[in-house]
PDB file of C-alpha atoms in Angstrom:
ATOM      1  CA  UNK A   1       0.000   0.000   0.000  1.00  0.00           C
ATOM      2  CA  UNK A   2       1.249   3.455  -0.812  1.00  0.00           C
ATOM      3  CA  UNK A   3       2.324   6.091   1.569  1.00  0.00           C
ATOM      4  CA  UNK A   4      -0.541   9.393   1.041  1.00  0.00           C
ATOM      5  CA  UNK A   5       0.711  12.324  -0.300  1.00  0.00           C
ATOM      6  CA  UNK A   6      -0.985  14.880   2.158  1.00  0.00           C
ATOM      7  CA  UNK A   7       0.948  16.348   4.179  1.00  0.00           C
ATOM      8  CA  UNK A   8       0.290  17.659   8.098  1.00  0.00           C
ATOM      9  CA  UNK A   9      -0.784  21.392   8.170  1.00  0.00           C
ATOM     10  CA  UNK A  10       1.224  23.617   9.812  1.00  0.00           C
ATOM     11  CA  UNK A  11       0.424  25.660  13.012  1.00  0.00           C
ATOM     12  CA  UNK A  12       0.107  28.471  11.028  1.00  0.00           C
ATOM     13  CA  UNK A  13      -2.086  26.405   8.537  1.00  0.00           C
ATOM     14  CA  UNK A  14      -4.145  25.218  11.189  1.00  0.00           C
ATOM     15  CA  UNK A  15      -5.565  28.700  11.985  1.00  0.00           C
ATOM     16  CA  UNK A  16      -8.464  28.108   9.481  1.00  0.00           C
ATOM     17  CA  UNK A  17      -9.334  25.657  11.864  1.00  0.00           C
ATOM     18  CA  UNK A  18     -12.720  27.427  13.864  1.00  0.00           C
ATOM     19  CA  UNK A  19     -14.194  25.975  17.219  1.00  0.00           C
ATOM     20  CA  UNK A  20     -18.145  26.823  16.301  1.00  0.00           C
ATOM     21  CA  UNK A  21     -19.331  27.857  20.122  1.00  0.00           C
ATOM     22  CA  UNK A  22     -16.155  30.176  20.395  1.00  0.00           C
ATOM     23  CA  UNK A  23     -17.062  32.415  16.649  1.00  0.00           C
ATOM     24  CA  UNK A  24     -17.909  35.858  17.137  1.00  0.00           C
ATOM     25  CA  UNK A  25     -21.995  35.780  18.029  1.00  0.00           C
ATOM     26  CA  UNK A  26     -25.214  37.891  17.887  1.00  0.00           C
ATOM     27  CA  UNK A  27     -28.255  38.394  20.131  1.00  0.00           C
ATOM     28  CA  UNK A  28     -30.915  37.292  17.858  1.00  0.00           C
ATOM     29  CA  UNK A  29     -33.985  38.264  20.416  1.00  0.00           C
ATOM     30  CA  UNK A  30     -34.673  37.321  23.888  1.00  0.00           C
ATOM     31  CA  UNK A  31     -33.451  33.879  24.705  1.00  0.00           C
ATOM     32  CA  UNK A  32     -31.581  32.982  21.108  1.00  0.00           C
ATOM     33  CA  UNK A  33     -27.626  33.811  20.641  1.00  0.00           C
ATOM     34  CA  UNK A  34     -25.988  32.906  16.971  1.00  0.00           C
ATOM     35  CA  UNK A  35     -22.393  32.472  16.747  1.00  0.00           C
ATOM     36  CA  UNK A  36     -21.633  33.100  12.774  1.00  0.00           C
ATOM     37  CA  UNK A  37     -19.306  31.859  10.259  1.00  0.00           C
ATOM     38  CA  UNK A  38     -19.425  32.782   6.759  1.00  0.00           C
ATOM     39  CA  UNK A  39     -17.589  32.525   3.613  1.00  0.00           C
ATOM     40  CA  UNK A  40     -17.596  33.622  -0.132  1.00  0.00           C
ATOM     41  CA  UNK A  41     -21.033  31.530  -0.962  1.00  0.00           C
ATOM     42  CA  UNK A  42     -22.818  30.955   2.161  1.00  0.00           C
ATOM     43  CA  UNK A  43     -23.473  31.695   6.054  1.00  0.00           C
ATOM     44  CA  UNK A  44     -23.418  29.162   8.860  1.00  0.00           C
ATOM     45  CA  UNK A  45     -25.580  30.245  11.851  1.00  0.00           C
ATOM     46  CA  UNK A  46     -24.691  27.911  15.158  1.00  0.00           C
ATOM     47  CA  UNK A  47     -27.762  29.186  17.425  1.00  0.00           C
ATOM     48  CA  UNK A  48     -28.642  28.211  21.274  1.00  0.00           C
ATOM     49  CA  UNK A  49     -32.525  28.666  21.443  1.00  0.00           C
ATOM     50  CA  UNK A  50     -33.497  28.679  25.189  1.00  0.00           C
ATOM     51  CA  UNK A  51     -36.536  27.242  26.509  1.00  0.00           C
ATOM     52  CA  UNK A  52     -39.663  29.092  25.137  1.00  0.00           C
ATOM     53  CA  UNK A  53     -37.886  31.402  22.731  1.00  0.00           C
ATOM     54  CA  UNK A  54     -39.844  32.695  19.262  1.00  0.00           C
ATOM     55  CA  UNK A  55     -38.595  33.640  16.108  1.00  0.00           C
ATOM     56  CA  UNK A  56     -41.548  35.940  14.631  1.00  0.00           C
ATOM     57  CA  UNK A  57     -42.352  34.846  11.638  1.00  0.00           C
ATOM     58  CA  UNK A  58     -40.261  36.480   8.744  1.00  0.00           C
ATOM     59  CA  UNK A  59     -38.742  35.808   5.258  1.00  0.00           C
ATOM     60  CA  UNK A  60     -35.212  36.474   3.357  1.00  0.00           C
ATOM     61  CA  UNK A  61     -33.720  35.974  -0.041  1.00  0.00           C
ATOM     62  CA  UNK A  62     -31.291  33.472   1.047  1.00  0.00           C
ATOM     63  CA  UNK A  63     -32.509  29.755   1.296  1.00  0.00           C
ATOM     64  CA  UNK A  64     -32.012  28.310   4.662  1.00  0.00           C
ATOM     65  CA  UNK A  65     -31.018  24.743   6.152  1.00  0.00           C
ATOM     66  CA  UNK A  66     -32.039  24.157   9.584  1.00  0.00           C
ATOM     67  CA  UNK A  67     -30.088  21.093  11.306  1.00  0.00           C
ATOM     68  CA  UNK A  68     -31.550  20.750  14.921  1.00  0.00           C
ATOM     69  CA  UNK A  69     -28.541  19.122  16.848  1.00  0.00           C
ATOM     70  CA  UNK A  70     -30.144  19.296  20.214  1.00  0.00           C
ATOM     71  CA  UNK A  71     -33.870  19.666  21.997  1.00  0.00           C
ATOM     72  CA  UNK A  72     -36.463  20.276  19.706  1.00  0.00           C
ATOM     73  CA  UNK A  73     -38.844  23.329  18.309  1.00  0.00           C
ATOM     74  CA  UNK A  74     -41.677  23.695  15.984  1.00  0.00           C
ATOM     75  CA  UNK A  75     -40.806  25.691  12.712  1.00  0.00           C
ATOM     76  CA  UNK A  76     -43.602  27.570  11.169  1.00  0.00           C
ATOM     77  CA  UNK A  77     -42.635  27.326   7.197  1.00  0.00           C
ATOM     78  CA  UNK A  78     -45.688  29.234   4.766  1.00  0.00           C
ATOM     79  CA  UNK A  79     -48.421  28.509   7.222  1.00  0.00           C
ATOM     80  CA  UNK A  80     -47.711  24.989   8.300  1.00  0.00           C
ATOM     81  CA  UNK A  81     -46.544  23.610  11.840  1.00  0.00           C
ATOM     82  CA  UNK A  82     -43.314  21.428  11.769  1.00  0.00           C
ATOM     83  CA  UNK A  83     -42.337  19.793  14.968  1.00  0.00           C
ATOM     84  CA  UNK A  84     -38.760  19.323  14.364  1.00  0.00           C
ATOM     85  CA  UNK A  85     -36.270  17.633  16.844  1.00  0.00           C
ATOM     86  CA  UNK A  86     -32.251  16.468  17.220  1.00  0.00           C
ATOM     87  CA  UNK A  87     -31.488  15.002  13.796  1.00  0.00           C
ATOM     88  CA  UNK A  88     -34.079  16.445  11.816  1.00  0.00           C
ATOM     89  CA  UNK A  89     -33.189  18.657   8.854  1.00  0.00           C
ATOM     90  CA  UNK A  90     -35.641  21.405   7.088  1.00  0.00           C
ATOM     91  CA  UNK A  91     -35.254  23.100   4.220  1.00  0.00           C
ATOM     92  CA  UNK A  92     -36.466  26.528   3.797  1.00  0.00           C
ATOM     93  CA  UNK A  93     -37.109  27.941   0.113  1.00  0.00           C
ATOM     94  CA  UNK A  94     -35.828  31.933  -0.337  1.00  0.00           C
ATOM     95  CA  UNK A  95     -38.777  33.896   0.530  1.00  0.00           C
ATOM     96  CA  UNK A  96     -40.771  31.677   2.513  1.00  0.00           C
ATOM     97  CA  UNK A  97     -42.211  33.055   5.598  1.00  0.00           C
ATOM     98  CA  UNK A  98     -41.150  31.360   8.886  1.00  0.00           C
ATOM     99  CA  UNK A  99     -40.270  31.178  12.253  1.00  0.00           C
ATOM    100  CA  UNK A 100     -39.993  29.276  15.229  1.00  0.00           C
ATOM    101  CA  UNK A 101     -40.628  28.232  18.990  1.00  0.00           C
ATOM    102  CA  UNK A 102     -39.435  26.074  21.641  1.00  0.00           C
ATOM    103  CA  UNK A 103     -40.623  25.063  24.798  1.00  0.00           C
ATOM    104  CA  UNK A 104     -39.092  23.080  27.825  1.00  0.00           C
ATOM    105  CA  UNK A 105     -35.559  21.747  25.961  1.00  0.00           C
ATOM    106  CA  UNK A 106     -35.427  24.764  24.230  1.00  0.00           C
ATOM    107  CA  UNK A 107     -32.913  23.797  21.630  1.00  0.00           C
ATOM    108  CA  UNK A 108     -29.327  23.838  19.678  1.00  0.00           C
ATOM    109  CA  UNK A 109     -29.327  24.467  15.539  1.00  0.00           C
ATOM    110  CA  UNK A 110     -27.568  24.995  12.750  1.00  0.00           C
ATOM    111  CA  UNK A 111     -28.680  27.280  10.046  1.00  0.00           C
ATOM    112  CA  UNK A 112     -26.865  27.264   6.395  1.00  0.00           C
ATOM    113  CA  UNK A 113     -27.935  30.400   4.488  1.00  0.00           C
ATOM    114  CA  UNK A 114     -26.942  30.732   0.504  1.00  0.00           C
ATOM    115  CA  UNK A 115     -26.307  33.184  -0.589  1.00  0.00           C
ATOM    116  CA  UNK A 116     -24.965  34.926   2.768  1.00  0.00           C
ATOM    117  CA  UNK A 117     -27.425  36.528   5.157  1.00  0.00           C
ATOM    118  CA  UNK A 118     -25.855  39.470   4.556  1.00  0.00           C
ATOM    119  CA  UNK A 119     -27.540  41.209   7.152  1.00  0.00           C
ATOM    120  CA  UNK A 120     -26.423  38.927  10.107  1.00  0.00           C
ATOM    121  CA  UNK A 121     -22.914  39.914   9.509  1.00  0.00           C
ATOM    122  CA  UNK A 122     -23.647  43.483   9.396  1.00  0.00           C
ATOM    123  CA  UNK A 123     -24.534  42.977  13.438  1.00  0.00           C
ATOM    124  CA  UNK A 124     -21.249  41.341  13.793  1.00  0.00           C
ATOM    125  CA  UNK A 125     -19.871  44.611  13.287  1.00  0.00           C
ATOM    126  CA  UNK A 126     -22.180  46.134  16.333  1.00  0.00           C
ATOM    127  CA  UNK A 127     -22.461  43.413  18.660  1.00  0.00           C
ATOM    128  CA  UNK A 128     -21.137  43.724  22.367  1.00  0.00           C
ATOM    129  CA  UNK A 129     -21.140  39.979  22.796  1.00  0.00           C
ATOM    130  CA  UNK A 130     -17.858  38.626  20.557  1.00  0.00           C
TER     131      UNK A 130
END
């Protein structure tokens, strides 16, 4: 068998390397923090919902993936009730209108947004809680 042909990355290297609990975060509303990572093509949204948090119901041009890792919460997509829990995954189209609540776990997601939410990294720039 052959020997591979990667080789280790440097410390230096290793520096794109992120922890997601420990990127740069957002208050979202009352109960929810995000901690955000983007790049070029797309946002990543790593959120801690606390029990009996709401996300009014909104939309935005960028579709979303929601990947509940912990608890659970109903997501409100165009007018239907989703009761989504850890190791469920949602997709919502650009546009839709949606939101969410939890109740006694409240919960842990990920959100992918592409193209970026643009507008969640503006409030990087203002946030007191990095």
């Amino acid at each position: 068998m052959s020997e591979p042909i990667e080789t280790r990355a440097t410390d230096e290297e290793m520096k794109r390397v992120k922890r997601c609990w420990g990127l740069p975060r957002i208050q979202l509303g009352t109960g929810a923090v995000a901690h955000l990572y983007a790049s070029e093509n797309m946002t990543v949204s790593f959120i801690v919902q606390e029990p009996n948090c709401s996300f009014p119901v909104h939309s935005h041009e960028p579709e979303e993936i929601v990947i509940v890792l912990e608890g659970e919460r109903d997501a409100v997509i165009d007018g239907k009730l989703y009761r989504i829990r850890a190791g469920d995954i949602i997709t919502v189209a650009s546009g839709s209108r949606h939101g969410s609540h939890t109740y006694e776990s409240g919960c842990k997601v990920i959100e992918v947004f592409s193209p970026p939410r643009l507008d969640l990294l503006a409030r990087l720039e203002t946030s007191n809680l990095k």
